[in-house]
mmCIF file of C-alpha atoms in Angstrom:
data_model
loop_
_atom_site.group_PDB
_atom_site.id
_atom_site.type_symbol
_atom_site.label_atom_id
_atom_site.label_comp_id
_atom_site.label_asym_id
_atom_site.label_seq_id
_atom_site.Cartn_x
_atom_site.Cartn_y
_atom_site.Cartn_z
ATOM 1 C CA UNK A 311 1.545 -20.563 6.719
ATOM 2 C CA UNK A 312 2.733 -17.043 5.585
ATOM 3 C CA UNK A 313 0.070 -16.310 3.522
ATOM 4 C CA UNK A 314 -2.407 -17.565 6.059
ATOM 5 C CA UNK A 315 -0.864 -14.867 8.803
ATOM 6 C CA UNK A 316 -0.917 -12.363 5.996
ATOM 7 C CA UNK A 317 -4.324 -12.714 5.128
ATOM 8 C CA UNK A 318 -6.058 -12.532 8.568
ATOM 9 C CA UNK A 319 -3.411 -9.566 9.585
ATOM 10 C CA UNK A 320 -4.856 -7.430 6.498
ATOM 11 C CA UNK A 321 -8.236 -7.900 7.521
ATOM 12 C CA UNK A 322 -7.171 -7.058 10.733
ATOM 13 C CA UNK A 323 -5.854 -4.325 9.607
ATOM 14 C CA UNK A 324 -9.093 -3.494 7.202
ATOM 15 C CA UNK A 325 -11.131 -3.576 10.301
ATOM 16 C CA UNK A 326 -8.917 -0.775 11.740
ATOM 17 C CA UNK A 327 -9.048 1.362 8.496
ATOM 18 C CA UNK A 328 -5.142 1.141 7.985
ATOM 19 C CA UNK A 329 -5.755 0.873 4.411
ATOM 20 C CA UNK A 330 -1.862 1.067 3.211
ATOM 21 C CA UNK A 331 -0.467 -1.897 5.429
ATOM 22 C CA UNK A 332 -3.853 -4.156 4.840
ATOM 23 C CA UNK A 333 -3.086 -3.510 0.683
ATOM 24 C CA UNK A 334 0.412 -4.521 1.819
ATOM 25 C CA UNK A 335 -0.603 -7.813 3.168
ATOM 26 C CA UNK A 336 -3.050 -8.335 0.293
ATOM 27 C CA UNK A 337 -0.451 -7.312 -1.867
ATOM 28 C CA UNK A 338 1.864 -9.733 -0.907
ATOM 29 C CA UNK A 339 -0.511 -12.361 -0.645
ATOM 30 C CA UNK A 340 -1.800 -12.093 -4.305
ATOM 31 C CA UNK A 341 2.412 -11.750 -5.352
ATOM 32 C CA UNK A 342 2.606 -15.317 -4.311
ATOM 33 C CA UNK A 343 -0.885 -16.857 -5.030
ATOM 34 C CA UNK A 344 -2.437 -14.972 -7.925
ATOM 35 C CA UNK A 345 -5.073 -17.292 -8.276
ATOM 36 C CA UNK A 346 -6.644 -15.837 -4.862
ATOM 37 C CA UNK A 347 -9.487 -14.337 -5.465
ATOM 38 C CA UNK A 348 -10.501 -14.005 -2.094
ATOM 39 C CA UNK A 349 -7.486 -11.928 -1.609
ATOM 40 C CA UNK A 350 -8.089 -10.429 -4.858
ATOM 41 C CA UNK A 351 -11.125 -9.182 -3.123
ATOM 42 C CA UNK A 352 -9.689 -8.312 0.219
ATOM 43 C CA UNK A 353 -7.049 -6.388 -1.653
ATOM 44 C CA UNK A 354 -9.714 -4.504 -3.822
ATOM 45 C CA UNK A 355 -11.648 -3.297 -0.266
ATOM 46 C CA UNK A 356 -7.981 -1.939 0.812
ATOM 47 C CA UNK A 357 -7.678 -0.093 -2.192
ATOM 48 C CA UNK A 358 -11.141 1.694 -1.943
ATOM 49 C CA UNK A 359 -10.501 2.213 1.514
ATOM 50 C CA UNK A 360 -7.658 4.559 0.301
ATOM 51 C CA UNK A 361 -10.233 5.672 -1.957
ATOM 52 C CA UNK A 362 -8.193 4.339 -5.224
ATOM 53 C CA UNK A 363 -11.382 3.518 -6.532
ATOM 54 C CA UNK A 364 -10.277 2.416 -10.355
ATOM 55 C CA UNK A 365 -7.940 0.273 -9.238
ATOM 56 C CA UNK A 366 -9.971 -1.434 -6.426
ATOM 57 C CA UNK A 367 -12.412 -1.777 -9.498
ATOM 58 C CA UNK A 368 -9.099 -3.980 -11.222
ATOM 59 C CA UNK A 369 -8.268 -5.513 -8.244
ATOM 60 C CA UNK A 370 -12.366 -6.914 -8.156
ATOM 61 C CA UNK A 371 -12.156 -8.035 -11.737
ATOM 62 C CA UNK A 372 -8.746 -9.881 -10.752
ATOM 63 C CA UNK A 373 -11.026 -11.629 -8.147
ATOM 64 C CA UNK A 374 -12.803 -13.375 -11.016
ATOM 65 C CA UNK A 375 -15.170 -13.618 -8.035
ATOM 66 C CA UNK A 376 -17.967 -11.538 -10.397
ATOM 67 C CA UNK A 377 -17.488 -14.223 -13.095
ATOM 68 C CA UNK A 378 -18.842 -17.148 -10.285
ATOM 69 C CA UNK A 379 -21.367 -14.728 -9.179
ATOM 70 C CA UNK A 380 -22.816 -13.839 -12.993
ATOM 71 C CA UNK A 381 -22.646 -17.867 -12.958
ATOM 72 C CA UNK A 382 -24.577 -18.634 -10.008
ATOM 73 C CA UNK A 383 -27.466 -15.975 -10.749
ATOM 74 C CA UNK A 384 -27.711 -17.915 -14.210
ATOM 75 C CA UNK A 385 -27.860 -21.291 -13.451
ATOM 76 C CA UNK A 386 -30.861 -19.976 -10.349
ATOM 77 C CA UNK A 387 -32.476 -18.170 -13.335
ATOM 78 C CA UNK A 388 -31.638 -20.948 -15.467
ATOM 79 C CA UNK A 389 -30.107 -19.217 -18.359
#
């Protein structure tokens, strides 16, 4: 699918530090799917690449990947 070719083509592009056409692809991406947090994620690491730091830190809490994290350490800890 698009999104699919997208997705591995930004981290493609992450991997060779083109920061402003991986964002693109994330970009995209998240336009269509916005439930994505993976590419919520991948998106954020684009953004900090380009050292847009307070919006990589929006782009992270878009994840809501920090959310299942805080969840996971809670129910190991059980709290």
């Amino acid at each position: 699918s698009a999104s699919t070719i997208l997705f591995w083509r930004g981290t493609a592009y992450l991997g060779l530090k083109k920061y402003e056409d991986a964002f693109r692809d994330f970009q995209r991406i998240v336009e269509m799917f916005p439930k994505d947090g993976n590419s919520w994620c991948h998106r954020a690491l684009a953004l900090a690449g380009q050292k847009k730091f307070k919006e990589a830190l929006k782009s992270f809490d878009e994840s809501g990947l920090q959310a299942a994290v805080d969840r996971a350490v809670a129910t190991v800890l059980g709290e």
